[in-house]
PDB file of C-alpha atoms in Angstrom:
ATOM      1  CA  MET A   1      -4.679 -79.955  19.616  1.00 60.00           C
ATOM      2  CA  SER A   2      -1.673 -77.783  20.286  1.00 68.00           C
ATOM      3  CA  LYS A   3      -2.365 -74.097  20.704  1.00 83.00           C
ATOM      4  CA  VAL A   4       1.257 -73.284  19.905  1.00 90.00           C
ATOM      5  CA  THR A   5       1.995 -72.971  16.188  1.00 94.00           C
ATOM      6  CA  ARG A   6       4.460 -70.991  14.081  1.00 95.00           C
ATOM      7  CA  ALA A   7       1.676 -68.390  13.792  1.00 96.00           C
ATOM      8  CA  THR A   8       1.214 -67.980  17.541  1.00 96.00           C
ATOM      9  CA  GLN A   9       4.974 -67.989  18.083  1.00 96.00           C
ATOM     10  CA  MET A  10       5.396 -65.189  15.542  1.00 96.00           C
ATOM     11  CA  LEU A  11       2.693 -63.084  17.177  1.00 96.00           C
ATOM     12  CA  THR A  12       4.118 -63.694  20.646  1.00 96.00           C
ATOM     13  CA  LYS A  13       7.532 -62.466  19.455  1.00 96.00           C
ATOM     14  CA  THR A  14       5.997 -59.263  18.071  1.00 95.00           C
ATOM     15  CA  GLY A  15       4.204 -58.493  21.333  1.00 95.00           C
ATOM     16  CA  VAL A  16       0.818 -58.139  19.626  1.00 95.00           C
ATOM     17  CA  ALA A  17      -2.216 -58.854  21.818  1.00 96.00           C
ATOM     18  CA  PHE A  18      -4.122 -61.926  20.620  1.00 97.00           C
ATOM     19  CA  SER A  19      -6.120 -64.856  21.908  1.00 97.00           C
ATOM     20  CA  VAL A  20      -6.426 -68.388  20.584  1.00 96.00           C
ATOM     21  CA  HIS A  21      -9.769 -70.102  19.996  1.00 96.00           C
ATOM     22  CA  SER A  22     -10.358 -73.688  18.949  1.00 94.00           C
ATOM     23  CA  TYR A  23     -13.434 -75.203  17.338  1.00 93.00           C
ATOM     24  CA  ASP A  24     -14.478 -78.526  15.840  1.00 91.00           C
ATOM     25  CA  TYR A  25     -13.102 -78.436  12.300  1.00 90.00           C
ATOM     26  CA  ASP A  26     -15.343 -80.054   9.687  1.00 88.00           C
ATOM     27  CA  PRO A  27     -13.286 -81.203   6.680  1.00 84.00           C
ATOM     28  CA  ASP A  28     -16.509 -81.759   4.710  1.00 85.00           C
ATOM     29  CA  ALA A  29     -17.838 -78.213   5.168  1.00 85.00           C
ATOM     30  CA  ASP A  30     -18.685 -76.361   1.952  1.00 86.00           C
ATOM     31  CA  SER A  31     -16.781 -73.353   3.283  1.00 87.00           C
ATOM     32  CA  ILE A  32     -14.190 -73.745   6.021  1.00 86.00           C
ATOM     33  CA  GLY A  33     -14.375 -70.030   6.861  1.00 88.00           C
ATOM     34  CA  LEU A  34     -18.149 -70.037   7.170  1.00 90.00           C
ATOM     35  CA  GLN A  35     -18.030 -73.200   9.266  1.00 93.00           C
ATOM     36  CA  ALA A  36     -15.452 -71.559  11.564  1.00 93.00           C
ATOM     37  CA  ALA A  37     -17.625 -68.437  11.916  1.00 93.00           C
ATOM     38  CA  ASP A  38     -20.641 -70.543  12.810  1.00 93.00           C
ATOM     39  CA  ALA A  39     -18.665 -72.631  15.320  1.00 93.00           C
ATOM     40  CA  LEU A  40     -17.252 -69.478  16.958  1.00 95.00           C
ATOM     41  CA  GLY A  41     -20.633 -67.717  17.002  1.00 95.00           C
ATOM     42  CA  GLU A  42     -19.230 -64.795  15.008  1.00 96.00           C
ATOM     43  CA  PRO A  43     -20.486 -63.081  11.868  1.00 95.00           C
ATOM     44  CA  PRO A  44     -18.669 -64.362   8.746  1.00 94.00           C
ATOM     45  CA  SER A  45     -17.388 -60.848   8.020  1.00 94.00           C
ATOM     46  CA  ARG A  46     -15.322 -61.009  11.220  1.00 96.00           C
ATOM     47  CA  VAL A  47     -13.776 -64.431  10.483  1.00 97.00           C
ATOM     48  CA  LEU A  48     -11.194 -63.925   7.745  1.00 97.00           C
ATOM     49  CA  LYS A  49      -9.966 -66.609   5.403  1.00 96.00           C
ATOM     50  CA  THR A  50      -6.360 -66.851   4.292  1.00 97.00           C
ATOM     51  CA  LEU A  51      -5.822 -67.743   0.657  1.00 97.00           C
ATOM     52  CA  MET A  52      -2.675 -68.266  -1.356  1.00 98.00           C
ATOM     53  CA  ALA A  53      -2.584 -66.925  -4.891  1.00 98.00           C
ATOM     54  CA  LEU A  54      -0.216 -66.024  -7.695  1.00 98.00           C
ATOM     55  CA  VAL A  55       0.114 -62.523  -9.111  1.00 98.00           C
ATOM     56  CA  ASP A  56       2.108 -62.506 -12.331  1.00 98.00           C
ATOM     57  CA  GLY A  57       3.352 -65.952 -11.304  1.00 97.00           C
ATOM     58  CA  LYS A  58       4.637 -64.870  -7.861  1.00 97.00           C
ATOM     59  CA  PRO A  59       3.082 -66.130  -4.606  1.00 97.00           C
ATOM     60  CA  VAL A  60       0.980 -63.784  -2.480  1.00 98.00           C
ATOM     61  CA  CYS A  61      -1.192 -64.183   0.593  1.00 98.00           C
ATOM     62  CA  VAL A  62      -4.741 -62.803   0.576  1.00 98.00           C
ATOM     63  CA  ILE A  63      -6.914 -62.204   3.653  1.00 97.00           C
ATOM     64  CA  VAL A  64     -10.630 -61.598   3.107  1.00 97.00           C
ATOM     65  CA  PRO A  65     -13.878 -62.081   5.045  1.00 96.00           C
ATOM     66  CA  SER A  66     -15.032 -65.691   4.898  1.00 94.00           C
ATOM     67  CA  ASP A  67     -18.355 -64.748   3.290  1.00 94.00           C
ATOM     68  CA  HIS A  68     -16.738 -63.128   0.230  1.00 95.00           C
ATOM     69  CA  GLU A  69     -14.838 -64.254  -2.858  1.00 95.00           C
ATOM     70  CA  VAL A  70     -11.640 -62.638  -4.110  1.00 96.00           C
ATOM     71  CA  SER A  71     -11.744 -60.672  -7.361  1.00 97.00           C
ATOM     72  CA  MET A  72      -8.705 -61.764  -9.375  1.00 97.00           C
ATOM     73  CA  LYS A  73      -8.707 -58.427 -11.201  1.00 97.00           C
ATOM     74  CA  LYS A  74      -8.670 -56.478  -7.915  1.00 97.00           C
ATOM     75  CA  LEU A  75      -6.035 -58.805  -6.460  1.00 97.00           C
ATOM     76  CA  ALA A  76      -3.716 -58.259  -9.422  1.00 97.00           C
ATOM     77  CA  ALA A  77      -4.243 -54.500  -9.155  1.00 97.00           C
ATOM     78  CA  ALA A  78      -3.449 -54.524  -5.419  1.00 97.00           C
ATOM     79  CA  PHE A  79       0.054 -55.765  -6.264  1.00 97.00           C
ATOM     80  CA  ASN A  80       0.432 -53.707  -9.459  1.00 97.00           C
ATOM     81  CA  GLY A  81       0.227 -56.910 -11.461  1.00 97.00           C
ATOM     82  CA  LYS A  82      -1.449 -57.893 -14.698  1.00 97.00           C
ATOM     83  CA  SER A  83      -2.995 -61.227 -13.746  1.00 97.00           C
ATOM     84  CA  ALA A  84      -3.872 -63.276 -10.681  1.00 97.00           C
ATOM     85  CA  GLN A  85      -5.005 -66.815 -10.020  1.00 98.00           C
ATOM     86  CA  MET A  86      -5.528 -68.997  -6.988  1.00 97.00           C
ATOM     87  CA  MET A  87      -2.703 -71.378  -6.105  1.00 97.00           C
ATOM     88  CA  LYS A  88      -3.330 -75.086  -6.381  1.00 97.00           C
ATOM     89  CA  PRO A  89      -3.812 -76.609  -2.896  1.00 96.00           C
ATOM     90  CA  ALA A  90      -0.545 -78.575  -2.984  1.00 97.00           C
ATOM     91  CA  ASP A  91       1.377 -75.448  -4.022  1.00 97.00           C
ATOM     92  CA  ALA A  92      -0.336 -73.394  -1.294  1.00 97.00           C
ATOM     93  CA  GLU A  93       0.694 -75.978   1.306  1.00 96.00           C
ATOM     94  CA  ARG A  94       4.270 -76.087   0.032  1.00 95.00           C
ATOM     95  CA  SER A  95       4.566 -72.293  -0.070  1.00 95.00           C
ATOM     96  CA  SER A  96       2.963 -71.568   3.308  1.00 96.00           C
ATOM     97  CA  GLY A  97       4.107 -74.632   5.230  1.00 96.00           C
ATOM     98  CA  TYR A  98       0.540 -75.180   6.457  1.00 96.00           C
ATOM     99  CA  LYS A  99      -2.180 -77.621   5.439  1.00 95.00           C
ATOM    100  CA  VAL A 100      -5.197 -76.302   3.497  1.00 92.00           C
ATOM    101  CA  GLY A 101      -7.863 -75.497   6.084  1.00 92.00           C
ATOM    102  CA  GLY A 102      -5.129 -74.408   8.472  1.00 94.00           C
ATOM    103  CA  ILE A 103      -3.204 -71.835   6.442  1.00 96.00           C
ATOM    104  CA  SER A 104      -2.316 -68.821   8.553  1.00 97.00           C
ATOM    105  CA  PRO A 105      -0.900 -65.574   7.212  1.00 98.00           C
ATOM    106  CA  PHE A 106       1.483 -65.594  10.204  1.00 97.00           C
ATOM    107  CA  GLY A 107       4.601 -67.738  10.403  1.00 96.00           C
ATOM    108  CA  GLN A 108       4.621 -68.959   6.824  1.00 97.00           C
ATOM    109  CA  MET A 109       7.693 -70.799   5.548  1.00 93.00           C
ATOM    110  CA  ARG A 110       8.565 -67.947   3.206  1.00 91.00           C
ATOM    111  CA  LYS A 111       7.620 -64.313   3.614  1.00 93.00           C
ATOM    112  CA  VAL A 112       5.314 -63.332   0.765  1.00 96.00           C
ATOM    113  CA  ARG A 113       3.548 -60.128  -0.099  1.00 97.00           C
ATOM    114  CA  THR A 114       0.214 -59.964   1.673  1.00 98.00           C
ATOM    115  CA  ALA A 115      -3.002 -58.047   1.081  1.00 98.00           C
ATOM    116  CA  ILE A 116      -5.902 -57.669   3.496  1.00 98.00           C
ATOM    117  CA  GLU A 117      -9.421 -56.632   2.528  1.00 97.00           C
ATOM    118  CA  GLU A 118      -9.719 -52.990   3.547  1.00 96.00           C
ATOM    119  CA  THR A 119     -13.247 -53.371   4.934  1.00 95.00           C
ATOM    120  CA  ALA A 120     -11.900 -55.827   7.546  1.00 96.00           C
ATOM    121  CA  LEU A 121      -9.875 -52.995   9.060  1.00 96.00           C
ATOM    122  CA  GLY A 122     -13.076 -51.338  10.288  1.00 95.00           C
ATOM    123  CA  ALA A 123     -13.735 -54.090  12.856  1.00 95.00           C
ATOM    124  CA  ASP A 124     -12.571 -53.936  16.473  1.00 96.00           C
ATOM    125  CA  TYR A 125     -11.273 -57.490  16.144  1.00 97.00           C
ATOM    126  CA  VAL A 126     -11.125 -60.279  13.593  1.00 98.00           C
ATOM    127  CA  TYR A 127     -10.256 -63.958  13.547  1.00 98.00           C
ATOM    128  CA  VAL A 128      -7.613 -65.444  11.276  1.00 97.00           C
ATOM    129  CA  ASN A 129      -6.416 -69.009  11.018  1.00 97.00           C
ATOM    130  CA  GLY A 130      -3.897 -69.959  13.686  1.00 96.00           C
ATOM    131  CA  GLY A 131      -1.881 -72.361  11.566  1.00 96.00           C
ATOM    132  CA  GLN A 132      -3.848 -75.493  12.335  1.00 95.00           C
ATOM    133  CA  ARG A 133      -7.243 -76.813  11.319  1.00 94.00           C
ATOM    134  CA  GLY A 134      -9.739 -75.842  14.007  1.00 95.00           C
ATOM    135  CA  LEU A 135      -7.595 -73.057  15.484  1.00 96.00           C
ATOM    136  CA  GLN A 136      -8.350 -69.346  15.124  1.00 97.00           C
ATOM    137  CA  ILE A 137      -6.476 -66.294  16.384  1.00 97.00           C
ATOM    138  CA  ARG A 138      -8.467 -63.253  17.513  1.00 98.00           C
ATOM    139  CA  LEU A 139      -6.690 -59.904  17.180  1.00 98.00           C
ATOM    140  CA  ALA A 140      -7.111 -56.317  16.058  1.00 98.00           C
ATOM    141  CA  PRO A 141      -7.090 -56.162  12.241  1.00 97.00           C
ATOM    142  CA  HIS A 142      -4.668 -53.220  12.239  1.00 97.00           C
ATOM    143  CA  ASP A 143      -2.216 -55.313  14.285  1.00 97.00           C
ATOM    144  CA  ALA A 144      -2.474 -58.078  11.688  1.00 97.00           C
ATOM    145  CA  LYS A 145      -1.849 -55.561   8.901  1.00 97.00           C
ATOM    146  CA  THR A 146       1.175 -54.112  10.705  1.00 97.00           C
ATOM    147  CA  VAL A 147       2.792 -57.440  11.629  1.00 97.00           C
ATOM    148  CA  LEU A 148       2.322 -58.782   8.104  1.00 97.00           C
ATOM    149  CA  GLU A 149       3.329 -55.493   6.448  1.00 97.00           C
ATOM    150  CA  ALA A 150       0.180 -56.064   4.431  1.00 97.00           C
ATOM    151  CA  THR A 151      -1.366 -53.876   1.783  1.00 95.00           C
ATOM    152  CA  ALA A 152      -4.944 -52.828   2.483  1.00 96.00           C
ATOM    153  CA  ALA A 153      -7.029 -53.011  -0.671  1.00 96.00           C
ATOM    154  CA  ALA A 154     -10.509 -53.641  -2.015  1.00 95.00           C
ATOM    155  CA  LEU A 155     -10.143 -57.325  -2.912  1.00 95.00           C
ATOM    156  CA  VAL A 156     -13.615 -58.849  -2.861  1.00 94.00           C
ATOM    157  CA  ALA A 157     -15.749 -59.485  -5.900  1.00 90.00           C
ATOM    158  CA  ALA A 158     -18.792 -57.241  -6.224  1.00 79.00           C
TER     159      ALA A 158
END
């Protein structure tokens, strides 16, 4: 497994401090994020999942703790939209340039608006996908927010 991806290259160029961690990816896991958290020995709230969605028909990237679901109503509101829905896997892969299970918010094919769950910003560090199945990037959540020019918002369902 290569530890150099478009995601790690982007972060290297920005000068943000990060580390790369690999784990045994299980394609049959019920939740890829929860499986990653377990494999890394981290609480699920610290391992963030990257999801691709549509707000008013336009692609967005959503970053939330792996043990939570996204509220479509809150997601739409975060981007001042009327409606939101998850992207179909094939569309998410085409938009991001990554395979499902390896979608990173960093180094996507096209820059899209991004939102990060505001509660994740309270952690000293978080993990996000590194652009490859079984690869996670550990960094400060505020650095992720800054590099991605992300909006911090309450995104998880109650």
